[in-house]
Amino acid sequence: MAETTFHTLIANLENYLEYQRDEGVQRLEVDRAVLAELAREPSEEPVVATEPTAAVKEVAVPDNFGSLEEISAHISSCRNCPLFHARTNTVSGEGNADSPDILFIGEGPGADEDAQGRPFVGKAGQLLTKMIEAMGYEREQVFIANVVKCRPPGNRTPLPEEMEKCMPYLRQQIRLIKPRVIVGLGATAIKGLLGKTAGITRLRGTWQDCEGIKLMPTFHPSYLLRDPSKKKVVWQDLQLVLKELGREPSSKGK
Ligand code: URA
């Protein structure tokens, strides 16, 4: 492995671990093969060749896109951060882009989303769809997007610099979509949208401001799959959203 690649890998790993620590994570599972790879001298042959074929090529993201289609086209050729290396498809987002009541924003595509080029189509996505329906909407009536538009390898949390490179797309999407309310799903979405390091546990259920639009932070559906006992508080957060929108709370989500 080239020495610069090795050092970049270590720097990225440090950033990632610091970020997890700041988020309150105290335990991480690490594959033995990864530890063996990290223990090698930079000059030794890698166990798996990971040298990218193309380099990151930064192109400024325009701040005056005229349509979501223009944004998606820009995203599909984006090489502003290393996440482009491993992607199958970019995932720019989908749904009702004409001032929908709600814009849901998650972290980034997983394996299913990367394969299909659509947001929230895996297990977490199925739960999100149920949440939307329990609120009295069809999935097609809201817009769904993510902070990063390319899948982080192994579904890891996107690094702060990857989020920073991708956020201009989301800010432009918000400007064009003009949702009445934004629901931020999980710590990463909230960190990207608000730049706040305050944990999701503290911020959830409290109204925030994002680009002049009311933002409700709540837990990510993947977290609810791991800890279904948290569904109750998420439903409380979504009730606040319905109230803000002047809609009757549905009884389906209880
Ligand atoms: N998790 C996310 O945050 N976004 C998706 O699109 C899928 C899973």
Short mmCIF file of C-alpha atoms and ligand atoms in Angstrom, two decimals:
data_model
loop_
_atom_site.label_atom_id
_atom_site.label_comp_id
_atom_site.label_asym_id
_atom_site.label_seq_id
_atom_site.Cartn_x
_atom_site.Cartn_y
_atom_site.Cartn_z
CA MET A 1 0.00 0.00 0.00
CA ALA A 2 1.42 3.43 -0.90
CA GLU A 3 2.57 5.34 2.17
CA THR A 4 0.23 8.29 1.56
CA THR A 5 -2.74 5.92 1.26
CA PHE A 6 -1.71 4.26 4.52
CA HIS A 7 -1.39 7.59 6.32
CA THR A 8 -4.71 8.82 4.92
CA LEU A 9 -6.31 5.60 6.13
CA ILE A 10 -4.93 6.09 9.65
CA ALA A 11 -5.99 9.79 9.70
CA ASN A 12 -9.51 8.86 8.55
CA LEU A 13 -9.69 6.11 11.16
CA GLU A 14 -8.61 8.55 13.89
CA ASN A 15 -11.30 11.04 12.79
CA TYR A 16 -13.91 8.32 12.74
CA LEU A 17 -13.02 7.01 16.21
CA GLU A 18 -12.95 10.51 17.68
CA TYR A 19 -16.35 11.20 16.17
CA GLN A 20 -17.79 7.97 17.60
CA ARG A 21 -16.31 8.82 21.04
CA ASP A 22 -17.89 12.29 20.89
CA GLU A 23 -21.21 10.64 20.09
CA GLY A 24 -20.91 8.58 23.28
CA VAL A 25 -19.98 5.25 21.62
CA GLN A 26 -17.91 3.19 24.07
CA ARG A 27 -17.49 -0.10 22.25
CA LEU A 28 -16.75 -0.95 18.60
CA GLU A 29 -16.48 -4.31 16.86
CA VAL A 30 -13.40 -4.52 14.62
CA ASP A 31 -12.75 -7.34 12.19
CA ARG A 32 -9.46 -9.24 12.81
CA ALA A 33 -8.48 -8.79 9.15
CA VAL A 34 -8.74 -5.01 9.56
CA LEU A 35 -6.50 -5.08 12.64
CA ALA A 36 -3.96 -7.25 10.77
CA GLU A 37 -3.96 -4.82 7.87
CA LEU A 38 -3.46 -1.81 10.14
CA ALA A 39 -0.57 -3.53 11.95
CA ARG A 40 1.40 -3.93 8.71
CA GLU A 41 4.26 -1.63 7.78
CA PRO A 42 3.23 0.79 5.03
CA SER A 43 5.86 -0.65 2.69
CA GLU A 44 4.56 -4.23 2.93
CA GLU A 45 2.22 -5.66 0.34
CA PRO A 46 -1.42 -5.21 1.40
CA VAL A 47 -3.60 -8.24 2.12
CA VAL A 48 -6.17 -6.81 -0.25
CA ALA A 49 -5.17 -4.26 -2.87
CA THR A 50 -7.31 -1.19 -2.25
CA GLU A 51 -5.55 1.30 -4.51
CA PRO A 52 -8.24 3.41 -6.15
CA THR A 53 -8.28 3.60 -9.95
CA ALA A 54 -9.36 7.23 -10.04
CA ALA A 55 -8.48 10.12 -7.76
CA VAL A 56 -10.74 12.47 -5.87
CA LYS A 57 -11.33 15.46 -8.14
CA GLU A 58 -12.85 18.45 -6.42
CA VAL A 59 -15.32 20.55 -8.35
CA ALA A 60 -17.12 23.38 -6.55
CA VAL A 61 -20.81 22.67 -6.03
CA PRO A 62 -22.82 25.52 -7.64
CA ASP A 63 -25.10 27.41 -5.26
CA ASN A 64 -27.74 28.23 -7.87
CA PHE A 65 -29.07 24.93 -9.22
CA GLY A 66 -32.38 25.49 -11.01
CA SER A 67 -33.90 22.05 -10.45
CA LEU A 68 -33.52 18.82 -8.49
CA GLU A 69 -32.67 17.03 -11.76
CA GLU A 70 -29.65 19.32 -12.19
CA ILE A 71 -28.55 18.50 -8.64
CA SER A 72 -28.94 14.75 -9.24
CA ALA A 73 -26.93 14.96 -12.47
CA HIS A 74 -24.14 16.80 -10.63
CA ILE A 75 -24.20 14.24 -7.82
CA SER A 76 -23.96 11.30 -10.22
CA SER A 77 -20.62 12.54 -11.55
CA CYS A 78 -19.36 13.91 -8.21
CA ARG A 79 -15.83 12.91 -7.15
CA ASN A 80 -15.45 15.47 -4.35
CA CYS A 81 -14.70 12.86 -1.66
CA PRO A 82 -13.39 9.27 -1.58
CA LEU A 83 -16.89 7.77 -1.22
CA PHE A 84 -17.27 7.83 -5.01
CA HIS A 85 -14.75 4.96 -5.34
CA ALA A 86 -16.98 2.20 -4.07
CA ARG A 87 -20.42 3.39 -5.08
CA THR A 88 -22.65 1.48 -7.49
CA ASN A 89 -25.22 4.26 -7.69
CA THR A 90 -25.51 7.71 -6.19
CA VAL A 91 -28.66 8.25 -4.12
CA SER A 92 -29.87 11.82 -4.39
CA GLY A 93 -33.34 11.35 -2.89
CA GLU A 94 -36.92 10.91 -4.02
CA GLY A 95 -40.52 11.88 -3.37
CA ASN A 96 -42.79 14.88 -3.59
CA ALA A 97 -40.53 17.84 -4.29
CA ASP A 98 -43.32 20.40 -4.48
CA SER A 99 -43.39 21.93 -0.98
CA PRO A 100 -44.24 18.65 0.77
CA ASP A 101 -45.37 18.72 4.38
CA ILE A 102 -42.28 16.74 5.41
CA LEU A 103 -38.70 16.21 4.23
CA PHE A 104 -37.12 13.21 6.01
CA ILE A 105 -33.32 13.29 6.11
CA GLY A 106 -31.19 10.27 6.99
CA GLU A 107 -27.47 9.54 7.15
CA GLY A 108 -26.46 7.93 3.87
CA PRO A 109 -27.19 5.01 1.56
CA GLY A 110 -26.67 1.42 2.72
CA ALA A 111 -26.16 -1.64 0.52
CA ASP A 112 -29.76 -1.81 -0.75
CA GLU A 113 -29.89 1.90 -1.48
CA ASP A 114 -26.52 1.76 -3.28
CA ALA A 115 -27.78 -1.14 -5.41
CA GLN A 116 -31.06 0.56 -6.34
CA GLY A 117 -30.08 4.25 -6.33
CA ARG A 118 -33.05 5.01 -4.05
CA PRO A 119 -33.11 6.17 -0.40
CA PHE A 120 -34.41 4.05 2.46
CA VAL A 121 -35.37 0.89 0.56
CA GLY A 122 -33.75 -1.65 2.94
CA LYS A 123 -34.96 -2.82 6.37
CA ALA A 124 -34.65 0.66 7.95
CA GLY A 125 -36.47 2.05 4.92
CA GLN A 126 -39.36 -0.35 5.38
CA LEU A 127 -39.70 0.86 8.95
CA LEU A 128 -39.51 4.50 7.81
CA THR A 129 -42.28 3.80 5.29
CA LYS A 130 -44.43 2.37 8.11
CA MET A 131 -43.74 5.47 10.22
CA ILE A 132 -44.78 7.72 7.32
CA GLU A 133 -47.98 5.73 6.81
CA ALA A 134 -48.73 5.78 10.54
CA MET A 135 -48.56 9.58 10.30
CA GLY A 136 -51.31 9.44 7.69
CA TYR A 137 -49.16 9.98 4.56
CA GLU A 138 -48.13 7.87 1.59
CA ARG A 139 -44.37 7.61 1.05
CA GLU A 140 -44.79 9.42 -2.31
CA GLN A 141 -46.31 12.46 -0.54
CA VAL A 142 -43.13 13.29 1.38
CA PHE A 143 -39.51 13.73 0.24
CA ILE A 144 -36.72 11.46 1.50
CA ALA A 145 -33.02 12.33 1.27
CA ASN A 146 -29.70 11.78 3.03
CA VAL A 147 -26.75 13.82 4.25
CA VAL A 148 -24.32 11.88 2.02
CA LYS A 149 -25.31 10.62 -1.39
CA CYS A 150 -22.84 7.72 -1.75
CA ARG A 151 -22.62 4.60 0.41
CA PRO A 152 -19.82 4.67 3.01
CA PRO A 153 -17.89 1.37 2.81
CA GLY A 154 -19.23 -1.30 5.15
CA ASN A 155 -22.08 1.08 6.12
CA ARG A 156 -19.76 2.99 8.43
CA THR A 157 -20.77 6.46 9.63
CA PRO A 158 -19.74 9.11 7.08
CA LEU A 159 -16.64 11.04 8.12
CA PRO A 160 -17.02 14.74 8.98
CA GLU A 161 -15.11 15.77 5.82
CA GLU A 162 -17.32 13.55 3.64
CA MET A 163 -20.42 15.17 5.13
CA GLU A 164 -18.95 18.62 4.62
CA LYS A 165 -18.30 17.93 0.92
CA CYS A 166 -21.83 16.59 0.39
CA MET A 167 -23.88 19.05 2.45
CA PRO A 168 -24.03 21.75 -0.28
CA TYR A 169 -26.19 19.35 -2.33
CA LEU A 170 -28.63 18.83 0.55
CA ARG A 171 -28.81 22.57 1.30
CA GLN A 172 -29.67 23.21 -2.35
CA GLN A 173 -32.28 20.43 -2.28
CA ILE A 174 -33.90 21.98 0.81
CA ARG A 175 -33.96 25.40 -0.92
CA LEU A 176 -35.72 23.97 -4.00
CA ILE A 177 -38.05 21.49 -2.25
CA LYS A 178 -39.25 24.02 0.35
CA PRO A 179 -40.70 21.48 2.82
CA ARG A 180 -42.96 22.75 5.60
CA VAL A 181 -41.09 20.70 8.19
CA ILE A 182 -37.86 18.65 8.22
CA VAL A 183 -37.48 15.46 10.26
CA GLY A 184 -33.80 14.67 10.92
CA LEU A 185 -33.23 10.96 11.46
CA GLY A 186 -30.37 10.16 13.84
CA ALA A 187 -27.20 11.78 15.15
CA THR A 188 -25.38 12.00 11.80
CA ALA A 189 -28.23 13.78 10.03
CA ILE A 190 -28.50 16.26 12.90
CA LYS A 191 -24.75 16.85 12.98
CA GLY A 192 -24.76 17.50 9.21
CA LEU A 193 -27.80 19.77 9.31
CA LEU A 194 -27.07 21.75 12.47
CA GLY A 195 -23.33 21.24 12.91
CA LYS A 196 -24.18 20.51 16.54
CA THR A 197 -22.26 17.98 18.53
CA ALA A 198 -25.05 17.73 21.13
CA GLY A 199 -26.22 14.13 21.05
CA ILE A 200 -29.46 13.06 19.44
CA THR A 201 -30.70 11.84 22.82
CA ARG A 202 -30.64 15.42 24.11
CA LEU A 203 -31.95 17.12 20.94
CA ARG A 204 -34.73 14.73 19.94
CA GLY A 205 -38.23 16.01 20.49
CA THR A 206 -37.09 19.67 20.49
CA TRP A 207 -37.71 22.01 17.55
CA GLN A 208 -34.58 23.32 15.83
CA ASP A 209 -34.06 25.69 12.90
CA CYS A 210 -32.52 24.57 9.61
CA GLU A 211 -32.30 27.08 6.76
CA GLY A 212 -35.32 28.89 8.26
CA ILE A 213 -37.39 25.68 8.34
CA LYS A 214 -38.52 23.91 11.51
CA LEU A 215 -36.50 20.75 12.08
CA MET A 216 -37.51 17.92 14.40
CA PRO A 217 -34.62 15.62 15.40
CA THR A 218 -35.54 12.04 16.23
CA PHE A 219 -33.91 8.62 16.35
CA HIS A 220 -32.90 6.82 13.14
CA PRO A 221 -35.08 3.84 12.07
CA SER A 222 -31.96 1.57 12.16
CA TYR A 223 -31.64 2.39 15.86
CA LEU A 224 -35.30 1.47 16.35
CA LEU A 225 -34.64 -1.89 14.70
CA ARG A 226 -31.90 -2.49 17.28
CA ASP A 227 -33.90 -1.08 20.20
CA PRO A 228 -37.67 -1.23 19.53
CA SER A 229 -38.38 0.24 23.00
CA LYS A 230 -37.38 3.65 21.53
CA LYS A 231 -40.32 3.57 19.07
CA LYS A 232 -42.52 5.16 21.70
CA VAL A 233 -40.47 8.37 21.98
CA VAL A 234 -40.07 8.60 18.21
CA TRP A 235 -43.84 8.42 17.90
CA GLN A 236 -44.08 11.29 20.41
CA ASP A 237 -41.68 13.33 18.23
CA LEU A 238 -43.73 12.57 15.13
CA GLN A 239 -46.90 13.66 16.95
CA LEU A 240 -45.26 17.06 17.51
CA VAL A 241 -44.61 17.21 13.76
CA LEU A 242 -48.25 16.40 12.98
CA LYS A 243 -49.40 19.04 15.43
CA GLU A 244 -47.14 21.63 13.77
CA LEU A 245 -48.66 20.67 10.41
CA GLY A 246 -52.19 20.99 11.80
CA ARG A 247 -52.91 17.28 11.23
CA GLU A 248 -54.81 14.95 13.52
CA PRO A 249 -52.42 12.49 15.16
CA SER A 250 -53.10 9.03 13.74
CA SER A 251 -53.63 6.16 16.21
CA LYS A 252 -51.75 3.68 13.94
CA GLY A 253 -48.27 4.46 15.27
CA LYS A 254 -48.90 3.73 18.92
N1 URA B 1 -30.11 4.70 6.27
C1 URA B 1 -30.03 5.99 5.92
O1 URA B 1 -29.67 6.84 6.71
N2 URA B 1 -30.38 6.32 4.69
C2 URA B 1 -30.81 5.43 3.79
O2 URA B 1 -31.11 5.82 2.65
C3 URA B 1 -30.88 4.09 4.18
C4 URA B 1 -30.53 3.74 5.43
#
